[in-house]
Amino acid sequence: MNKILQFVFIIGIVVTFVATNPIETSEEWLAADKEWWQTAVFYQIYPRSFQDSDGDGNGDLNGIRERLPHLKDIGVTSAWLSPIYKSPQVDGGYDISDFKDIDPMFGTLEDFDKLVAEAKKLDIKIVLDFVPNHSSDKHEWFEKSIKRIEPYTSFYVWADAKIVNGTRQPPNNWISWFRKSAWEWNEERGQYYLHQFAIQQPDLNYRNPFLVEEMKNVLRFWMDRGVSGFRVDTLPSLVEVESSPDEPLNPNPGDDCLPEDHCYHDHIYTNDQPLTYDILAQWRDVLKEHSAATDKVPRVIMIESASRIDLNMRYYGNETHDGACFPFNFFIIFNLTKESDATDYKYLIENYFTYLPKGRTPNWVLGNHDRNRVGSRMGVGRIDALNMLIMTLPGVAISYNGEEIGQEDGYVSWEDTQDPWGLNAGEDRYLLFTRDPERTPLHWDTTKNAGFSTANKTWLPVSEKYKETNVKAQAPANVDSHYNVYKTLIQLRKKSTFQNGELTVQAIGKNVLVAIRELKNSPSYLSVLNLGDQNEIIDLSNIEINSATKKLKVEVASVGAKIKKGSIISAEKLELGPNESYVLSTDL
Ligand code: NOJ
Ligand code: MG
């Protein structure tokens, strides 16, 4: 064989091999029996915008309780709540002044207990947001720390000023997520304190054993009140290096990044420190102890980590510290845009499994309160395709409230802006940073304020789009809606093929992504997603699936799709309109 032919032959084999073999890393995990959290859909509730029960324009706990039947109807069995604790609300409740109490705006501890009890009756588990990196500057610990009252003196990260040419300077160049120096001078104490977020959010010090214990008690407090786990806020920022060296500049800060923006530096000394992984292992033990002492049901830890993929994966823990714990997979949010093609999606999924440690639970996050809503970020036409994707891949799906109806971002003017990130950027640049658009109230129906509140003014304006996009219009079973696509997907993912089946991903041409799930002696499923804005005609008959067939059944069809749910189609020719997407099966 001549050299060129030999080369072509080898490449040919490689390509065929990659194209038809299931993704390897998932096998061991797939075979295992699953605990409740491992294939759950975690539905994120943003409490202030979910449902207002007392007409003050702010969502609250009783409002969430009233809406539990909605969660039940879409089939969600676990909900995580963004912070509901006592807070001056400088950063949407992530500035907490009492970790063990409810903010009066949201209700009382009794309301919380009622919510958990009612949710339990409906088989819905409640997960809370645990915010360990910082407290509010109004927390009693901080006030005592300023005054050096023991044991609070070193509960926070304090540092002496650097004197340069006779003037007081922060100890180093560290920058806050919300712009400018991460250090704030406190006159009374005569030192700087660290705040990786807003000035009103001083960083807690995990080198202090009393603080470490206090925060464990916070976990115990809420588990005693019936919560099933925690979403851990910004875990990578938990600990910083002690010697406080300057951070280097980011080699690729991006066009919109200014020197006082967080993106300007490479945060190697303020993120992913060894002690952070150690503290996490201790929290897992606290959760395990609780479950061992009570109902033996695992309590889950979901970690917010925007770290590089290798560092992110380390939050899964090692052999000695496993358990119900996973770092959010934010790569759909970070790495895919409206412009991404099917190969980008395939690469992202396969790359994720390449890094995923053996035996760990994969997860897929589509949206949250920090990112533009899916329709606005990825294109309205792709809403169903993306829900199909996260709901039919192996493992956990994380969904943000409103994704079940394809709610888009609201418009929030500069005058109405609440988000400190937007406010700190100033009127000219606030739209680059503000997270308010994805936080506007949920659209329930076409009544006043979209059925969210009876108030004359809501904390953020209700988007005008509620008239077309709302739960009430989309919920009836006979309506072709995002809601019914979402609901059908949640039902479908209970099938054993989705729980335990292997995954293969293929790109057909530039725009069509096919995710195949297969399990011995069970029907196979194909999520066929047209990510492009053009018509596509594809042939699925040569895809090797174990129960090979020329016919396929439509299990789920995107809104407006030509072929309806329940139809039997020929695998040889499938015509897809722009963004038209289906979940198909061999379950004829
Ligand atoms: C991540 C949260 O999701 C975000 O909303 C908040 O501003 C920061 N952490 C600080 O707590
Ligand atoms: Mg209210």
Short mmCIF file of C-alpha atoms in Angstrom, two decimals, residues 63-544:
data_model
loop_
_atom_site.label_atom_id
_atom_site.label_comp_id
_atom_site.label_asym_id
_atom_site.label_seq_id
_atom_site.Cartn_x
_atom_site.Cartn_y
_atom_site.Cartn_z
CA GLY A 63 -45.71 32.44 47.31
CA ILE A 64 -43.41 29.52 46.57
CA ARG A 65 -45.65 27.26 48.66
CA GLU A 66 -48.72 28.37 46.71
CA ARG A 67 -46.93 27.50 43.49
CA LEU A 68 -45.71 24.04 44.47
CA PRO A 69 -48.47 22.45 42.35
CA HIS A 70 -46.75 24.05 39.35
CA LEU A 71 -43.54 22.19 40.17
CA LYS A 72 -45.53 19.01 40.64
CA ASP A 73 -47.23 19.52 37.29
CA ILE A 74 -44.01 19.91 35.32
CA GLY A 75 -42.65 16.87 37.15
CA VAL A 76 -39.82 18.51 39.06
CA THR A 77 -38.86 16.65 42.24
CA SER A 78 -36.12 18.92 43.60
CA ALA A 79 -35.97 22.69 43.82
CA TRP A 80 -33.04 24.84 44.89
CA LEU A 81 -33.75 28.26 46.28
CA SER A 82 -31.47 31.26 45.89
CA PRO A 83 -30.84 32.91 49.29
CA ILE A 84 -33.85 33.60 51.53
CA TYR A 85 -31.81 34.54 54.61
CA LYS A 86 -31.78 37.80 56.50
CA SER A 87 -30.01 40.29 54.27
CA PRO A 88 -29.72 43.99 53.41
CA GLN A 89 -30.22 42.77 49.77
CA VAL A 90 -27.19 44.57 48.37
CA ASP A 91 -26.39 41.54 46.19
CA GLY A 92 -29.74 39.82 45.73
CA GLY A 93 -29.59 38.23 49.19
CA TYR A 94 -26.04 36.87 48.73
CA ASP A 95 -25.04 39.37 51.43
CA ILE A 96 -26.29 37.58 54.53
CA SER A 97 -26.59 39.21 57.95
CA ASP A 98 -27.92 36.09 59.70
CA PHE A 99 -27.22 32.66 58.21
CA LYS A 100 -29.84 31.06 60.45
CA ASP A 101 -32.86 33.28 59.89
CA ILE A 102 -35.25 34.19 57.07
CA ASP A 103 -35.39 37.72 55.71
CA PRO A 104 -38.72 39.34 56.71
CA MET A 105 -39.31 40.16 53.03
CA PHE A 106 -39.48 36.41 52.37
CA GLY A 107 -41.36 35.44 55.57
CA THR A 108 -40.43 33.62 58.75
CA LEU A 109 -38.86 30.38 59.87
CA GLU A 110 -42.39 29.04 60.36
CA ASP A 111 -43.20 29.85 56.74
CA PHE A 112 -40.06 28.00 55.76
CA ASP A 113 -41.06 24.94 57.79
CA LYS A 114 -44.49 24.99 56.16
CA LEU A 115 -42.91 25.18 52.73
CA VAL A 116 -40.66 22.18 53.40
CA ALA A 117 -43.54 20.18 54.88
CA GLU A 118 -45.86 20.93 51.98
CA ALA A 119 -43.12 20.15 49.46
CA LYS A 120 -42.48 16.84 51.20
CA LYS A 121 -46.13 15.89 50.79
CA LEU A 122 -45.69 16.45 47.06
CA ASP A 123 -42.40 14.51 46.98
CA ILE A 124 -40.39 17.62 46.23
CA LYS A 125 -37.01 18.03 47.91
CA ILE A 126 -35.86 21.51 48.92
CA VAL A 127 -32.21 22.48 48.49
CA LEU A 128 -30.84 25.78 49.83
CA ASP A 129 -28.13 28.13 48.67
CA PHE A 130 -25.22 28.01 51.13
CA VAL A 131 -23.08 31.16 50.89
CA PRO A 132 -19.83 30.40 52.73
CA ASN A 133 -17.40 32.84 51.12
CA HIS A 134 -18.74 36.01 52.71
CA SER A 135 -21.34 37.53 54.99
CA SER A 136 -22.97 40.93 54.92
CA ASP A 137 -21.03 43.78 56.54
CA LYS A 138 -24.14 44.05 58.76
CA HIS A 139 -23.56 40.57 60.19
CA GLU A 140 -22.92 40.69 63.93
CA TRP A 141 -19.69 38.70 63.37
CA PHE A 142 -18.30 41.47 61.18
CA GLU A 143 -19.28 44.18 63.61
CA LYS A 144 -17.49 42.29 66.39
CA SER A 145 -14.52 41.56 64.13
CA ILE A 146 -14.04 45.28 63.51
CA LYS A 147 -13.89 45.77 67.29
CA ARG A 148 -11.53 42.79 67.69
CA ILE A 149 -13.95 41.02 70.01
CA GLU A 150 -13.00 37.35 70.41
CA PRO A 151 -13.52 34.86 68.89
CA TYR A 152 -14.44 37.08 65.93
CA THR A 153 -11.19 39.05 65.50
CA SER A 154 -9.98 36.88 62.64
CA PHE A 155 -13.36 35.67 61.30
CA TYR A 156 -12.64 37.81 58.22
CA VAL A 157 -9.61 38.38 55.99
CA TRP A 158 -7.92 41.50 57.38
CA ALA A 159 -4.62 42.98 56.21
CA ASP A 160 -2.43 45.96 56.98
CA ALA A 161 -2.11 48.78 54.49
CA LYS A 162 0.89 49.05 52.22
CA ILE A 163 2.44 52.49 52.56
CA VAL A 164 3.70 53.81 49.23
CA ASN A 165 5.34 57.26 49.20
CA GLY A 166 3.67 58.01 52.49
CA THR A 167 0.15 57.12 51.28
CA ARG A 168 -2.04 54.22 52.32
CA GLN A 169 -2.59 51.55 49.64
CA PRO A 170 -4.38 48.18 49.63
CA PRO A 171 -2.03 45.24 50.32
CA ASN A 172 -2.09 44.07 46.68
CA ASN A 173 -3.77 44.46 43.27
CA TRP A 174 -6.64 42.00 43.82
CA ILE A 175 -9.85 43.05 42.08
CA SER A 176 -13.43 42.40 43.15
CA TRP A 177 -15.88 40.56 40.87
CA PHE A 178 -17.93 43.73 40.94
CA ARG A 179 -14.97 45.98 39.86
CA LYS A 180 -12.17 47.91 41.56
CA SER A 181 -10.01 46.88 44.50
CA ALA A 182 -11.12 43.82 46.48
CA TRP A 183 -9.85 45.59 49.62
CA GLU A 184 -11.77 48.15 51.66
CA TRP A 185 -10.27 50.29 54.39
CA ASN A 186 -11.93 50.14 57.80
CA GLU A 187 -11.04 53.22 59.82
CA GLU A 188 -12.18 51.83 63.17
CA ARG A 189 -10.05 48.68 62.95
CA GLY A 190 -7.24 50.42 61.06
CA GLN A 191 -6.93 47.64 58.49
CA TYR A 192 -8.21 46.62 55.08
CA TYR A 193 -10.68 43.77 54.71
CA LEU A 194 -11.03 41.56 51.67
CA HIS A 195 -14.26 41.44 49.66
CA GLN A 196 -14.14 39.34 46.49
CA PHE A 197 -17.65 40.63 45.72
CA ALA A 198 -19.40 43.85 46.88
CA ILE A 199 -17.84 46.12 49.53
CA GLN A 200 -20.77 45.05 51.74
CA GLN A 201 -19.72 41.37 51.41
CA PRO A 202 -16.56 40.86 53.53
CA ASP A 203 -14.79 37.52 52.90
CA LEU A 204 -14.83 35.02 55.75
CA ASN A 205 -11.55 33.48 56.93
CA TYR A 206 -11.41 29.67 56.76
CA ARG A 207 -8.08 29.61 58.57
CA ASN A 208 -10.06 30.33 61.73
CA PRO A 209 -11.31 27.04 63.28
CA PHE A 210 -14.21 28.76 65.11
CA LEU A 211 -15.51 30.16 61.86
CA VAL A 212 -15.17 26.75 60.20
CA GLU A 213 -17.26 25.23 62.98
CA GLU A 214 -19.88 28.00 62.89
CA MET A 215 -20.41 27.44 59.17
CA LYS A 216 -20.81 23.69 59.73
CA ASN A 217 -23.49 24.57 62.27
CA VAL A 218 -25.28 26.55 59.57
CA LEU A 219 -25.45 23.38 57.44
CA ARG A 220 -26.71 21.37 60.43
CA PHE A 221 -29.33 24.01 61.28
CA TRP A 222 -30.99 23.81 57.87
CA MET A 223 -30.70 20.04 57.57
CA ASP A 224 -32.50 19.79 60.92
CA ARG A 225 -35.27 21.85 59.30
CA GLY A 226 -35.59 19.29 56.53
CA VAL A 227 -33.50 20.45 53.59
CA SER A 228 -32.09 17.84 51.21
CA GLY A 229 -28.84 19.57 50.37
CA PHE A 230 -27.09 22.75 49.34
CA ARG A 231 -25.94 24.66 46.32
CA VAL A 232 -22.62 26.12 47.45
CA ASP A 233 -22.09 29.68 46.29
CA THR A 234 -18.80 30.62 44.61
CA LEU A 235 -16.77 27.85 46.28
CA PRO A 236 -13.53 28.48 44.33
CA SER A 237 -13.20 31.92 46.00
CA LEU A 238 -13.39 30.46 49.53
CA VAL A 239 -9.69 30.73 50.39
CA GLU A 240 -6.86 32.98 49.15
CA VAL A 241 -3.11 32.50 49.45
CA GLU A 242 -1.85 33.90 52.72
CA SER A 243 1.17 35.82 51.51
CA SER A 244 -1.01 38.12 49.33
CA PRO A 245 1.10 38.45 46.17
CA ASP A 246 -0.18 40.58 43.25
CA GLU A 247 -2.18 38.64 40.68
CA PRO A 248 -0.84 38.59 37.09
CA LEU A 249 -2.75 40.22 34.24
CA ASN A 250 -5.11 38.13 32.15
CA PRO A 251 -3.34 37.54 28.80
CA ASN A 252 -6.72 37.56 26.97
CA PRO A 253 -8.99 39.98 28.85
CA GLY A 254 -11.37 40.57 25.91
CA ASP A 255 -12.30 43.82 24.14
CA ASP A 256 -14.83 45.05 26.72
CA CYS A 257 -12.56 44.50 29.72
CA LEU A 258 -11.19 47.58 31.50
CA PRO A 259 -8.31 47.65 34.04
CA GLU A 260 -10.70 47.94 37.00
CA ASP A 261 -12.84 45.01 35.83
CA HIS A 262 -12.45 41.54 37.35
CA CYS A 263 -11.69 40.04 33.91
CA TYR A 264 -8.47 42.11 33.72
CA HIS A 265 -6.51 39.78 36.03
CA ASP A 266 -5.74 36.08 36.14
CA HIS A 267 -7.09 35.04 39.55
CA ILE A 268 -4.53 32.41 40.48
CA TYR A 269 -4.11 33.47 44.13
CA THR A 270 -7.77 34.01 45.02
CA ASN A 271 -9.29 30.82 43.58
CA ASP A 272 -9.13 27.01 43.89
CA GLN A 273 -6.71 26.88 46.84
CA PRO A 274 -5.90 23.50 48.50
CA LEU A 275 -7.66 24.46 51.75
CA THR A 276 -10.90 24.98 49.81
CA TYR A 277 -10.93 21.34 48.72
CA ASP A 278 -10.24 20.30 52.29
CA ILE A 279 -13.10 22.38 53.74
CA LEU A 280 -15.44 20.92 51.13
CA ALA A 281 -14.49 17.41 52.25
CA GLN A 282 -15.35 18.42 55.82
CA TRP A 283 -18.80 19.67 54.72
CA ARG A 284 -19.45 16.41 52.93
CA ASP A 285 -18.75 14.60 56.19
CA VAL A 286 -21.25 16.88 57.98
CA LEU A 287 -23.90 15.97 55.41
CA LYS A 288 -23.07 12.27 55.61
CA GLU A 289 -23.26 12.35 59.41
CA HIS A 290 -26.68 13.95 59.21
CA SER A 291 -28.03 11.42 56.78
CA ALA A 292 -26.54 8.51 58.77
CA ALA A 293 -28.17 9.85 61.95
CA THR A 294 -31.58 10.35 60.32
CA ASP A 295 -33.22 8.74 57.28
CA LYS A 296 -30.06 7.46 55.52
CA VAL A 297 -31.02 9.42 52.38
CA PRO A 298 -27.98 11.21 50.92
CA ARG A 299 -27.95 15.01 51.18
CA VAL A 300 -26.50 16.63 48.07
CA ILE A 301 -23.86 19.35 47.56
CA MET A 302 -23.95 21.19 44.22
CA ILE A 303 -20.96 23.45 43.78
CA GLU A 304 -20.93 26.71 41.92
CA SER A 305 -17.53 26.71 40.26
CA ALA A 306 -16.60 28.66 37.17
CA SER A 307 -13.05 27.29 37.25
CA ARG A 308 -11.07 25.79 34.39
CA ILE A 309 -12.34 22.28 33.59
CA ASP A 310 -9.49 20.37 35.31
CA LEU A 311 -9.77 22.43 38.52
CA ASN A 312 -13.56 22.24 38.37
CA MET A 313 -13.47 18.44 38.24
CA ARG A 314 -11.37 18.33 41.42
CA TYR A 315 -14.48 19.42 43.34
CA TYR A 316 -15.88 15.93 42.74
CA GLY A 317 -13.45 14.85 45.48
CA ASN A 318 -11.20 11.82 45.64
CA GLU A 319 -11.57 8.17 46.68
CA THR A 320 -11.61 8.97 50.38
CA HIS A 321 -14.15 11.75 50.03
CA ASP A 322 -16.84 10.82 47.60
CA GLY A 323 -20.52 11.18 48.26
CA ALA A 324 -23.38 13.15 46.82
CA CYS A 325 -21.44 16.07 45.45
CA PHE A 326 -20.83 17.64 42.06
CA PRO A 327 -19.44 20.88 40.63
CA PHE A 328 -21.83 22.56 38.20
CA ASN A 329 -21.00 21.96 34.58
CA PHE A 330 -21.24 25.51 33.25
CA PHE A 331 -19.65 24.75 29.90
CA ILE A 332 -22.90 24.97 27.91
CA ILE A 333 -23.28 28.47 29.36
CA PHE A 334 -19.64 29.49 28.99
CA ASN A 335 -18.63 27.89 25.69
CA LEU A 336 -21.70 27.80 23.47
CA THR A 337 -23.24 30.80 21.74
CA LYS A 338 -25.84 31.47 19.06
CA GLU A 339 -23.05 30.87 16.54
CA SER A 340 -22.00 27.42 17.82
CA ASP A 341 -22.50 24.56 15.39
CA ALA A 342 -23.19 20.86 15.95
CA THR A 343 -19.47 20.04 16.10
CA ASP A 344 -19.00 22.59 18.91
CA TYR A 345 -21.76 20.87 20.88
CA LYS A 346 -20.35 17.42 20.21
CA TYR A 347 -16.88 18.56 21.22
CA LEU A 348 -18.20 20.13 24.42
CA ILE A 349 -20.04 16.98 25.50
CA GLU A 350 -17.16 14.64 24.68
CA ASN A 351 -14.60 16.93 26.26
CA TYR A 352 -16.67 17.04 29.46
CA PHE A 353 -16.70 13.25 29.67
CA THR A 354 -12.96 13.14 28.96
CA TYR A 355 -12.34 15.16 32.13
CA LEU A 356 -15.12 13.69 34.29
CA PRO A 357 -13.54 11.48 36.99
CA LYS A 358 -14.51 7.80 36.78
CA GLY A 359 -17.79 6.92 38.43
CA ARG A 360 -18.91 10.52 39.01
CA THR A 361 -22.29 11.97 38.15
CA PRO A 362 -22.40 14.22 35.08
CA ASN A 363 -24.58 17.33 35.14
CA TRP A 364 -25.76 19.95 32.66
CA VAL A 365 -26.61 23.54 33.61
CA LEU A 366 -28.64 25.54 31.10
CA GLY A 367 -29.30 28.77 32.95
CA ASN A 368 -29.35 30.65 36.24
CA HIS A 369 -29.87 34.07 37.80
CA ASP A 370 -26.40 35.22 36.71
CA ARG A 371 -26.74 34.60 32.96
CA ASN A 372 -29.05 35.88 30.24
CA ARG A 373 -32.03 33.61 29.78
CA VAL A 374 -31.71 30.80 27.24
CA GLY A 375 -33.94 32.37 24.57
CA SER A 376 -32.07 35.68 24.80
CA ARG A 377 -28.63 34.08 24.99
CA MET A 378 -28.97 31.23 22.49
CA GLY A 379 -31.88 32.34 20.31
CA VAL A 380 -35.60 31.86 20.89
CA GLY A 381 -35.76 29.12 18.26
CA ARG A 382 -33.31 26.92 20.21
CA ILE A 383 -35.21 26.86 23.53
CA ASP A 384 -36.74 23.41 22.98
CA ALA A 385 -33.56 21.97 21.45
CA LEU A 386 -31.57 22.99 24.53
CA ASN A 387 -34.11 21.61 26.97
CA MET A 388 -34.07 18.37 24.97
CA LEU A 389 -30.31 18.30 25.21
CA ILE A 390 -29.93 18.75 28.97
CA MET A 391 -32.87 16.48 29.77
CA THR A 392 -31.69 13.56 27.60
CA LEU A 393 -27.96 13.52 28.41
CA PRO A 394 -26.84 11.24 31.26
CA GLY A 395 -27.03 12.54 34.83
CA VAL A 396 -28.42 15.66 36.48
CA ALA A 397 -30.18 18.51 34.66
CA ILE A 398 -30.20 22.00 36.21
CA SER A 399 -32.98 24.27 35.08
CA TYR A 400 -33.72 27.91 35.96
CA ASN A 401 -37.29 28.98 36.68
CA GLY A 402 -38.96 30.23 33.51
CA GLU A 403 -37.09 27.81 31.23
CA GLU A 404 -40.23 25.65 31.17
CA ILE A 405 -42.03 28.40 29.23
CA GLY A 406 -39.02 29.78 27.36
CA GLN A 407 -39.22 33.10 29.20
CA GLU A 408 -36.81 35.65 27.72
CA ASP A 409 -34.88 38.41 29.50
CA GLY A 410 -36.83 41.44 30.68
CA TYR A 411 -35.71 45.01 30.05
CA VAL A 412 -34.51 46.89 33.13
CA SER A 413 -33.64 50.58 32.75
CA TRP A 414 -30.68 52.21 34.49
CA GLU A 415 -33.13 53.88 36.92
CA ASP A 416 -34.61 50.51 37.91
CA THR A 417 -31.27 48.69 38.12
CA GLN A 418 -30.72 46.70 41.34
CA ASP A 419 -27.71 44.52 40.59
CA PRO A 420 -24.49 45.86 42.20
CA TRP A 421 -22.48 44.61 39.23
CA GLY A 422 -24.61 46.74 36.89
CA LEU A 423 -24.58 49.71 39.28
CA ASN A 424 -20.81 49.63 39.70
CA ALA A 425 -20.31 49.64 35.93
CA GLY A 426 -22.13 52.97 35.58
CA GLU A 427 -24.93 54.05 33.27
CA ASP A 428 -22.91 53.73 30.04
CA ARG A 429 -21.70 50.18 30.65
CA TYR A 430 -24.35 48.68 32.97
CA LEU A 431 -25.96 46.58 30.25
CA LEU A 432 -22.68 44.69 29.81
CA PHE A 433 -22.74 43.46 33.39
CA THR A 434 -26.21 43.71 34.89
CA ARG A 435 -27.94 40.46 35.83
CA ASP A 436 -31.34 42.06 36.38
CA PRO A 437 -32.79 41.09 32.94
CA GLU A 438 -32.75 37.37 33.83
CA ARG A 439 -34.19 38.13 37.28
CA THR A 440 -37.44 39.88 36.33
CA PRO A 441 -40.63 38.26 37.72
CA LEU A 442 -41.94 34.98 36.38
CA HIS A 443 -44.82 35.10 33.91
CA TRP A 444 -47.76 33.15 35.33
CA ASP A 445 -50.72 34.55 33.38
CA THR A 446 -52.05 37.69 31.68
CA THR A 447 -53.43 39.41 34.80
CA LYS A 448 -51.75 42.36 36.54
CA ASN A 449 -47.97 41.91 36.86
CA ALA A 450 -48.25 38.59 35.03
CA GLY A 451 -49.94 37.10 38.10
CA PHE A 452 -46.72 37.54 40.06
CA SER A 453 -47.91 40.27 42.43
CA THR A 454 -50.84 42.59 43.14
CA ALA A 455 -48.46 45.46 44.04
CA ASN A 456 -48.44 48.70 42.08
CA LYS A 457 -44.69 48.45 41.69
CA THR A 458 -42.71 45.21 41.68
CA TRP A 459 -39.05 45.12 42.79
CA LEU A 460 -37.95 44.67 39.18
CA PRO A 461 -40.33 45.51 36.33
CA VAL A 462 -42.39 42.69 34.83
CA SER A 463 -41.42 42.14 31.20
CA GLU A 464 -44.04 43.11 28.60
CA LYS A 465 -43.53 39.72 26.99
CA TYR A 466 -45.73 38.06 29.60
CA LYS A 467 -48.76 38.67 27.40
CA GLU A 468 -47.50 36.07 24.89
CA THR A 469 -45.30 33.91 27.10
CA ASN A 470 -46.88 32.68 30.32
CA VAL A 471 -47.59 29.49 32.23
CA LYS A 472 -51.37 29.68 31.96
CA ALA A 473 -51.34 29.90 28.16
CA GLN A 474 -48.82 27.10 27.75
CA ALA A 475 -49.95 24.58 30.35
CA PRO A 476 -53.08 22.99 28.80
CA ALA A 477 -52.21 19.52 27.49
CA ASN A 478 -53.46 20.20 23.97
CA VAL A 479 -51.27 23.29 23.43
CA ASP A 480 -48.10 23.10 21.33
CA SER A 481 -45.83 24.80 23.89
CA HIS A 482 -42.38 24.91 25.47
CA TYR A 483 -44.14 23.91 28.69
CA ASN A 484 -45.43 20.66 27.21
CA VAL A 485 -42.08 19.88 25.61
CA TYR A 486 -40.40 20.39 29.01
CA LYS A 487 -42.99 18.35 30.86
CA THR A 488 -42.81 15.46 28.38
CA LEU A 489 -39.01 15.45 28.65
CA ILE A 490 -39.16 15.12 32.43
CA GLN A 491 -41.52 12.15 32.11
CA LEU A 492 -39.39 10.56 29.42
CA ARG A 493 -36.11 10.81 31.31
CA LYS A 494 -37.46 8.40 33.93
CA LYS A 495 -37.12 5.55 31.38
CA SER A 496 -34.30 3.13 32.09
CA THR A 497 -32.50 4.02 28.86
CA PHE A 498 -32.08 7.59 30.11
CA GLN A 499 -31.16 6.47 33.61
CA ASN A 500 -28.62 3.83 32.63
CA GLY A 501 -28.09 3.91 28.88
CA GLU A 502 -24.85 4.69 27.06
CA LEU A 503 -24.38 7.91 25.16
CA THR A 504 -23.05 8.51 21.64
CA VAL A 505 -22.98 11.94 20.07
CA GLN A 506 -22.81 12.66 16.35
CA ALA A 507 -22.82 15.78 14.25
CA ILE A 508 -24.59 15.47 10.90
CA GLY A 509 -23.34 18.21 8.65
CA LYS A 510 -22.79 21.60 10.22
CA ASN A 511 -26.05 21.99 12.08
CA VAL A 512 -27.62 18.76 13.25
CA LEU A 513 -26.62 17.19 16.54
CA VAL A 514 -27.74 13.68 17.37
CA ALA A 515 -27.40 12.36 20.93
CA ILE A 516 -28.13 8.64 21.11
CA ARG A 517 -28.99 6.79 24.31
CA GLU A 518 -28.91 2.99 24.24
CA LEU A 519 -29.46 0.26 26.80
CA LYS A 520 -29.55 -3.48 26.26
CA ASN A 521 -33.09 -4.88 25.98
CA SER A 522 -34.61 -1.39 26.09
CA PRO A 523 -35.71 1.03 23.38
CA SER A 524 -33.07 3.45 22.07
CA TYR A 525 -33.59 7.21 21.96
CA LEU A 526 -32.20 9.83 19.62
CA SER A 527 -32.30 13.54 20.35
CA VAL A 528 -32.09 15.13 16.90
CA LEU A 529 -31.45 18.84 17.21
CA ASN A 530 -31.28 21.26 14.31
CA LEU A 531 -29.14 24.01 15.80
CA GLY A 532 -29.11 25.97 12.55
CA ASP A 533 -31.49 28.44 11.00
CA GLN A 534 -31.89 26.50 7.75
CA ASN A 535 -33.83 23.49 6.53
CA GLU A 536 -31.97 20.19 6.80
CA ILE A 537 -32.74 16.80 5.32
CA ILE A 538 -31.05 13.96 7.16
CA ASP A 539 -30.81 10.18 6.98
CA LEU A 540 -30.75 8.41 10.35
CA SER A 541 -31.02 4.90 8.95
CA ASN A 542 -27.28 4.28 8.89
CA ILE A 543 -26.78 5.23 12.54
CA GLU A 544 -25.96 2.01 14.36
#
